[in-house]
PDB file of C-alpha atoms in Angstrom:
ATOM      1  CA  CYS A 286     127.354  73.161  86.444  1.00  0.00           C
ATOM      2  CA  PHE A 287     128.316  69.511  86.932  1.00  0.00           C
ATOM      3  CA  SER A 288     130.432  69.295  83.770  1.00  0.00           C
ATOM      4  CA  CYS A 289     132.522  72.333  84.678  1.00  0.00           C
ATOM      5  CA  ARG A 290     133.143  71.078  88.214  1.00  0.00           C
ATOM      6  CA  LEU A 291     133.994  67.539  87.099  1.00  0.00           C
ATOM      7  CA  TYR A 292     136.246  68.350  84.154  1.00  0.00           C
ATOM      8  CA  CYS A 293     137.704  71.777  84.933  1.00  0.00           C
ATOM      9  CA  GLU A 294     138.439  71.768  88.664  1.00  0.00           C
ATOM     10  CA  GLU A 295     141.448  70.132  90.292  1.00  0.00           C
ATOM     11  CA  ALA A 296     140.937  66.420  91.052  1.00  0.00           C
ATOM     12  CA  LYS A 297     140.735  66.902  94.827  1.00  0.00           C
ATOM     13  CA  ASP A 298     139.043  70.304  94.818  1.00  0.00           C
ATOM     14  CA  PRO A 299     136.100  70.420  97.278  1.00  0.00           C
ATOM     15  CA  LYS A 300     133.796  71.630  94.501  1.00  0.00           C
ATOM     16  CA  ARG A 301     134.607  68.612  92.344  1.00  0.00           C
ATOM     17  CA  ARG A 302     134.407  66.188  95.264  1.00  0.00           C
ATOM     18  CA  SER A 303     131.066  67.601  96.424  1.00  0.00           C
ATOM     19  CA  CYS A 304     129.700  67.171  92.903  1.00  0.00           C
ATOM     20  CA  GLN A 305     130.778  63.521  92.913  1.00  0.00           C
ATOM     21  CA  THR A 306     129.101  63.060  96.301  1.00  0.00           C
ATOM     22  CA  VAL A 307     125.800  64.440  95.008  1.00  0.00           C
ATOM     23  CA  LEU A 308     125.920  62.211  91.921  1.00  0.00           C
ATOM     24  CA  ALA A 309     126.709  59.151  94.055  1.00  0.00           C
ATOM     25  CA  GLU A 310     123.848  59.903  96.444  1.00  0.00           C
ATOM     26  CA  ALA A 311     121.425  60.488  93.565  1.00  0.00           C
ATOM     27  CA  LEU A 312     122.429  57.207  91.893  1.00  0.00           C
ATOM     28  CA  ASP A 313     121.968  55.279  95.138  1.00  0.00           C
ATOM     29  CA  ILE A 314     118.451  56.702  95.635  1.00  0.00           C
ATOM     30  CA  ILE A 315     117.454  56.030  92.015  1.00  0.00           C
ATOM     31  CA  ILE A 316     118.636  52.413  92.169  1.00  0.00           C
ATOM     32  CA  ARG A 317     116.763  51.712  95.401  1.00  0.00           C
ATOM     33  CA  SER A 318     113.644  53.467  94.078  1.00  0.00           C
ATOM     34  CA  PHE A 319     113.215  51.245  91.018  1.00  0.00           C
ATOM     35  CA  ALA A 320     114.588  48.050  92.622  1.00  0.00           C
ATOM     36  CA  PRO A 321     111.111  46.696  93.538  1.00  0.00           C
ATOM     37  CA  ILE A 322     109.953  47.181  89.918  1.00  0.00           C
ATOM     38  CA  LEU A 323     113.131  46.275  88.021  1.00  0.00           C
ATOM     39  CA  PRO A 324     115.025  44.029  90.465  1.00  0.00           C
ATOM     40  CA  HIS A 325     117.475  42.495  87.997  1.00  0.00           C
ATOM     41  CA  LEU A 326     118.449  45.842  86.470  1.00  0.00           C
ATOM     42  CA  ALA A 327     118.808  47.440  89.915  1.00  0.00           C
ATOM     43  CA  GLU A 328     121.020  44.592  91.141  1.00  0.00           C
ATOM     44  CA  GLU A 329     123.211  44.716  88.043  1.00  0.00           C
ATOM     45  CA  VAL A 330     123.725  48.476  88.335  1.00  0.00           C
ATOM     46  CA  PHE A 331     124.417  48.148  92.069  1.00  0.00           C
ATOM     47  CA  GLN A 332     127.094  45.513  91.491  1.00  0.00           C
ATOM     48  CA  TYR A 333     128.904  47.775  89.034  1.00  0.00           C
ATOM     49  CA  ILE A 334     129.120  50.776  91.353  1.00  0.00           C
ATOM     50  CA  PRO A 335     132.906  51.215  91.709  1.00  0.00           C
ATOM     51  CA  TYR A 336     132.900  52.914  95.117  1.00  0.00           C
ATOM     52  CA  LYS A 337     130.552  50.674  97.125  1.00  0.00           C
ATOM     53  CA  LYS A 338     132.178  48.939 100.087  1.00  0.00           C
ATOM     54  CA  ASP A 339     130.067  45.773 100.211  1.00  0.00           C
ATOM     55  CA  SER A 340     128.736  43.142  97.815  1.00  0.00           C
ATOM     56  CA  GLU A 341     125.596  42.068  99.665  1.00  0.00           C
ATOM     57  CA  GLY A 342     123.325  43.429  96.972  1.00  0.00           C
ATOM     58  CA  VAL A 343     120.800  46.206  96.760  1.00  0.00           C
ATOM     59  CA  PHE A 344     118.075  44.185  98.521  1.00  0.00           C
ATOM     60  CA  ARG A 345     120.245  43.377 101.553  1.00  0.00           C
ATOM     61  CA  THR A 346     121.469  46.895 102.256  1.00  0.00           C
ATOM     62  CA  GLY A 347     118.182  48.504 103.223  1.00  0.00           C
ATOM     63  CA  TRP A 348     115.788  51.068 101.773  1.00  0.00           C
ATOM     64  CA  ILE A 349     116.509  54.730 100.969  1.00  0.00           C
ATOM     65  CA  ASN A 350     118.148  56.429 103.929  1.00  0.00           C
ATOM     66  CA  ALA A 351     118.955  60.040 103.057  1.00  0.00           C
ATOM     67  CA  SER A 352     121.115  61.809 105.613  1.00  0.00           C
ATOM     68  CA  SER A 353     119.639  64.723 107.559  1.00  0.00           C
ATOM     69  CA  ALA A 354     122.821  66.640 106.671  1.00  0.00           C
ATOM     70  CA  TRP A 355     121.258  67.336 103.259  1.00  0.00           C
ATOM     71  CA  LYS A 356     118.485  69.377 104.862  1.00  0.00           C
ATOM     72  CA  LYS A 357     119.824  72.880 105.452  1.00  0.00           C
ATOM     73  CA  PRO A 358     117.384  75.729 106.179  1.00  0.00           C
ATOM     74  CA  GLY A 359     117.338  78.347 103.449  1.00  0.00           C
ATOM     75  CA  ILE A 360     119.292  76.375 100.837  1.00  0.00           C
ATOM     76  CA  GLU A 361     116.192  75.281  98.920  1.00  0.00           C
ATOM     77  CA  GLU A 362     114.868  78.843  98.839  1.00  0.00           C
ATOM     78  CA  ALA A 363     118.267  80.187  97.780  1.00  0.00           C
ATOM     79  CA  ILE A 364     118.471  77.741  94.872  1.00  0.00           C
ATOM     80  CA  GLU A 365     114.870  78.410  93.817  1.00  0.00           C
ATOM     81  CA  GLY A 366     115.462  82.163  93.955  1.00  0.00           C
ATOM     82  CA  ALA A 367     118.629  81.863  91.886  1.00  0.00           C
ATOM     83  CA  CYS A 368     116.824  79.654  89.350  1.00  0.00           C
ATOM     84  CA  ALA A 369     114.061  82.271  89.031  1.00  0.00           C
ATOM     85  CA  MET A 370     116.685  84.906  88.261  1.00  0.00           C
ATOM     86  CA  ARG A 371     118.390  82.560  85.809  1.00  0.00           C
ATOM     87  CA  ASP A 372     115.096  82.083  83.970  1.00  0.00           C
ATOM     88  CA  SER A 373     114.743  85.881  83.763  1.00  0.00           C
ATOM     89  CA  PHE A 374     118.284  86.128  82.397  1.00  0.00           C
ATOM     90  CA  LEU A 375     117.893  83.359  79.814  1.00  0.00           C
ATOM     91  CA  GLY A 376     114.580  84.803  78.694  1.00  0.00           C
ATOM     92  CA  SER A 377     116.200  88.177  78.089  1.00  0.00           C
ATOM     93  CA  ILE A 378     118.858  86.840  75.689  1.00  0.00           C
ATOM     94  CA  SER A 379     116.454  84.889  73.448  1.00  0.00           C
ATOM     95  CA  GLY A 380     118.253  81.563  73.144  1.00  0.00           C
ATOM     96  CA  LYS A 381     121.760  83.000  72.742  1.00  0.00           C
ATOM     97  CA  ASN A 382     124.800  81.444  74.390  1.00  0.00           C
ATOM     98  CA  ALA A 383     124.588  82.388  78.085  1.00  0.00           C
ATOM     99  CA  LEU A 384     128.365  82.081  78.447  1.00  0.00           C
ATOM    100  CA  GLU A 385     128.802  85.063  76.157  1.00  0.00           C
ATOM    101  CA  TYR A 386     127.240  87.278  78.832  1.00  0.00           C
ATOM    102  CA  GLU A 387     127.975  88.652  82.244  1.00  0.00           C
ATOM    103  CA  VAL A 388     125.103  89.106  84.684  1.00  0.00           C
ATOM    104  CA  ILE A 389     124.498  91.800  87.276  1.00  0.00           C
ATOM    105  CA  ILE A 390     121.887  90.926  89.912  1.00  0.00           C
ATOM    106  CA  VAL A 391     120.514  93.851  91.901  1.00  0.00           C
ATOM    107  CA  ILE A 392     118.578  93.089  95.111  1.00  0.00           C
ATOM    108  CA  GLU A 393     117.733  95.517  97.884  1.00  0.00           C
ATOM    109  CA  PRO A 394     119.171  94.555 101.310  1.00  0.00           C
ATOM    110  CA  GLY A 395     116.970  91.892 102.879  1.00  0.00           C
ATOM    111  CA  LEU A 396     116.426  88.154 103.148  1.00  0.00           C
ATOM    112  CA  LEU A 397     116.714  87.418  99.431  1.00  0.00           C
ATOM    113  CA  PHE A 398     120.012  89.282  99.213  1.00  0.00           C
ATOM    114  CA  GLU A 399     121.332  87.308 102.198  1.00  0.00           C
ATOM    115  CA  LEU A 400     120.318  84.028 100.554  1.00  0.00           C
ATOM    116  CA  MET A 401     122.168  85.001  97.371  1.00  0.00           C
ATOM    117  CA  GLU A 402     125.229  85.933  99.428  1.00  0.00           C
ATOM    118  CA  ALA A 403     125.248  82.350 100.686  1.00  0.00           C
ATOM    119  CA  LEU A 404     125.776  81.299  97.068  1.00  0.00           C
ATOM    120  CA  GLN A 405     128.302  84.035  96.269  1.00  0.00           C
ATOM    121  CA  ALA A 406     130.306  85.718  99.005  1.00  0.00           C
ATOM    122  CA  GLU A 407     132.271  87.920  96.586  1.00  0.00           C
ATOM    123  CA  GLU A 408     130.685  90.841  94.777  1.00  0.00           C
ATOM    124  CA  THR A 409     131.838  89.505  91.406  1.00  0.00           C
ATOM    125  CA  SER A 410     132.750  85.907  90.588  1.00  0.00           C
ATOM    126  CA  SER A 411     133.070  83.503  87.684  1.00  0.00           C
ATOM    127  CA  VAL A 412     133.367  80.384  89.856  1.00  0.00           C
ATOM    128  CA  SER A 413     130.703  80.837  92.554  1.00  0.00           C
ATOM    129  CA  GLN A 414     127.662  78.614  93.010  1.00  0.00           C
ATOM    130  CA  LEU A 415     125.463  81.542  92.002  1.00  0.00           C
ATOM    131  CA  ASN A 416     127.346  81.987  88.728  1.00  0.00           C
ATOM    132  CA  GLU A 417     127.114  78.266  88.009  1.00  0.00           C
ATOM    133  CA  ILE A 418     123.329  78.431  88.413  1.00  0.00           C
ATOM    134  CA  MET A 419     123.089  81.558  86.255  1.00  0.00           C
ATOM    135  CA  MET A 420     125.083  79.729  83.528  1.00  0.00           C
ATOM    136  CA  ALA A 421     126.886  82.960  82.636  1.00  0.00           C
ATOM    137  CA  SER A 422     130.621  83.606  82.456  1.00  0.00           C
ATOM    138  CA  GLN A 423     130.540  86.107  85.315  1.00  0.00           C
ATOM    139  CA  THR A 424     127.986  87.209  87.911  1.00  0.00           C
ATOM    140  CA  THR A 425     127.965  90.364  90.018  1.00  0.00           C
ATOM    141  CA  LEU A 426     125.710  90.707  93.076  1.00  0.00           C
ATOM    142  CA  LEU A 427     124.792  94.274  94.096  1.00  0.00           C
ATOM    143  CA  SER A 428     122.400  95.913  96.534  1.00  0.00           C
ATOM    144  CA  GLU A 429     121.792  98.913  94.256  1.00  0.00           C
ATOM    145  CA  LEU A 430     121.893  99.702  90.557  1.00  0.00           C
ATOM    146  CA  PRO A 431     125.313 100.551  89.118  1.00  0.00           C
ATOM    147  CA  LYS A 432     125.829 104.216  88.283  1.00  0.00           C
ATOM    148  CA  GLU A 433     126.304 103.457  84.604  1.00  0.00           C
ATOM    149  CA  THR A 434     124.462 100.825  82.561  1.00  0.00           C
ATOM    150  CA  PRO A 435     125.677 100.090  79.011  1.00  0.00           C
ATOM    151  CA  SER A 436     123.206 100.779  76.229  1.00  0.00           C
ATOM    152  CA  ASP A 437     123.472  97.174  74.981  1.00  0.00           C
ATOM    153  CA  ALA A 438     122.431  95.704  78.340  1.00  0.00           C
ATOM    154  CA  ASN A 439     119.140  93.866  78.862  1.00  0.00           C
ATOM    155  CA  ILE A 440     117.345  94.697  82.124  1.00  0.00           C
ATOM    156  CA  VAL A 441     114.652  92.400  83.488  1.00  0.00           C
ATOM    157  CA  LYS A 442     112.649  92.945  86.668  1.00  0.00           C
ATOM    158  CA  GLY A 443     111.118  90.209  88.787  1.00  0.00           C
ATOM    159  CA  THR A 444     109.874  89.192  92.228  1.00  0.00           C
ATOM    160  CA  PHE A 445     110.418  86.127  94.378  1.00  0.00           C
ATOM    161  CA  LEU A 446     108.436  84.947  97.396  1.00  0.00           C
ATOM    162  CA  ILE A 447     110.535  83.492 100.218  1.00  0.00           C
ATOM    163  CA  ASN A 448     108.773  80.996 102.460  1.00  0.00           C
ATOM    164  CA  LEU A 449     110.799  79.702 105.429  1.00  0.00           C
ATOM    165  CA  GLU A 450     110.044  77.775 108.608  1.00  0.00           C
ATOM    166  CA  GLY A 451     106.802  76.359 107.267  1.00  0.00           C
ATOM    167  CA  GLY A 452     105.400  79.776 106.438  1.00  0.00           C
ATOM    168  CA  ASP A 453     106.448  81.523 109.643  1.00  0.00           C
ATOM    169  CA  ILE A 454     108.866  83.656 107.635  1.00  0.00           C
ATOM    170  CA  CYS A 455     107.467  85.100 104.398  1.00  0.00           C
ATOM    171  CA  GLU A 456     108.981  87.897 102.394  1.00  0.00           C
ATOM    172  CA  GLN A 457     108.434  88.969  98.811  1.00  0.00           C
ATOM    173  CA  SER A 458     111.488  90.614  97.306  1.00  0.00           C
ATOM    174  CA  SER A 459     112.043  92.316  93.990  1.00  0.00           C
ATOM    175  CA  TYR A 460     115.162  91.969  91.881  1.00  0.00           C
ATOM    176  CA  LYS A 461     116.678  93.227  88.655  1.00  0.00           C
ATOM    177  CA  VAL A 462     118.801  91.156  86.306  1.00  0.00           C
ATOM    178  CA  ILE A 463     121.106  93.042  83.952  1.00  0.00           C
ATOM    179  CA  ALA A 464     122.652  91.013  81.142  1.00  0.00           C
ATOM    180  CA  ARG A 465     125.332  92.412  78.880  1.00  0.00           C
ATOM    181  CA  PRO A 466     127.860  90.871  76.455  1.00  0.00           C
ATOM    182  CA  ILE A 467     131.082  90.076  78.249  1.00  0.00           C
ATOM    183  CA  ALA A 468     134.246  91.748  77.022  1.00  0.00           C
ATOM    184  CA  LYS A 469     136.695  88.951  77.826  1.00  0.00           C
ATOM    185  CA  ALA A 470     137.980  86.157  75.579  1.00  0.00           C
ATOM    186  CA  LYS A 471     136.915  82.522  75.525  1.00  0.00           C
ATOM    187  CA  CYS A 472     139.107  80.266  77.660  1.00  0.00           C
ATOM    188  CA  PRO A 473     140.392  77.341  75.544  1.00  0.00           C
ATOM    189  CA  ARG A 474     140.085  74.983  78.546  1.00  0.00           C
ATOM    190  CA  CYS A 475     136.801  75.681  80.372  1.00  0.00           C
ATOM    191  CA  ARG A 476     135.087  77.486  77.455  1.00  0.00           C
ATOM    192  CA  ARG A 477     133.959  80.384  79.624  1.00  0.00           C
ATOM    193  CA  TYR A 478     134.630  83.952  78.523  1.00  0.00           C
ATOM    194  CA  THR A 479     136.997  84.720  81.391  1.00  0.00           C
ATOM    195  CA  ALA A 480     140.397  84.801  79.700  1.00  0.00           C
ATOM    196  CA  GLU A 481     142.478  87.774  78.640  1.00  0.00           C
ATOM    197  CA  SER A 482     143.324  86.049  75.352  1.00  0.00           C
ATOM    198  CA  SER A 483     141.730  83.210  73.384  1.00  0.00           C
ATOM    199  CA  SER A 484     145.107  81.455  73.282  1.00  0.00           C
ATOM    200  CA  THR A 485     145.661  81.566  77.061  1.00  0.00           C
ATOM    201  CA  PRO A 486     143.625  79.795  79.770  1.00  0.00           C
ATOM    202  CA  CYS A 487     141.733  81.911  82.259  1.00  0.00           C
ATOM    203  CA  PRO A 488     143.195  82.580  85.755  1.00  0.00           C
ATOM    204  CA  ARG A 489     141.171  79.746  87.348  1.00  0.00           C
ATOM    205  CA  CYS A 490     142.352  77.202  84.768  1.00  0.00           C
ATOM    206  CA  LEU A 491     145.956  78.388  85.008  1.00  0.00           C
ATOM    207  CA  GLN A 492     145.809  77.826  88.761  1.00  0.00           C
ATOM    208  CA  VAL A 493     144.392  74.312  88.313  1.00  0.00           C
ATOM    209  CA  LEU A 494     146.984  73.418  85.702  1.00  0.00           C
ATOM    210  CA  ALA A 495     149.802  74.722  87.898  1.00  0.00           C
ATOM    211  CA  ALA A 496     148.538  72.661  90.842  1.00  0.00           C
ATOM    212  CA  GLY A 497     148.396  69.571  88.642  1.00  0.00           C
ATOM    213  CA  LYS A 498     152.016  69.999  87.566  1.00  0.00           C
ATOM    214  CA  GLY A 499     153.073  70.482  91.180  1.00  0.00           C
ATOM    215  CA  SER A 500     151.498  67.176  92.266  1.00  0.00           C
ATOM    216  CA  THR A 501     153.164  65.093  89.557  1.00  0.00           C
TER     217      THR A 501
END
């Protein structure tokens, strides 16, 4: 999530910087979109942007010009697929705190599994893009059901239709989302349940803090 990347990652970490880039691009598009309707407000906001390199004004710097670099094949489908699984997960815990759970996603080998691997290269992670979308403390991505499933786990089944290349590539894949209470303690810094003790930051936060001390 944005808040975790902005406030928990190291200042120059690529994850934090990429989040700032997305927010800056979104703000630029929003300002230019409502400029014809609310010109004075748009100009005032534009003049207060701290990172802009010119002062010509919003009306002298052109219309919306989104870079083609934002268009990456498969990314939209990967995000939509992950969001569908997140909805299944959140629905299974009935409004409880998602951070108090770990999630196991089971997808048979295929296109959907490959798309999820693009969001999480490791089998289990608490800092991957997939885990951020799931909003859990930890996410595990598997191609088959684990041998043992705890009795307190919630299992939800679902399907997702992948549509790539304008419909040239279509594949409907099934998935299972297993949610179970996580056994770790709540990190006092990032608030995720990824620490060994409630009085000690989790490994990710300890690494960030150590890097911060080293740069001072």
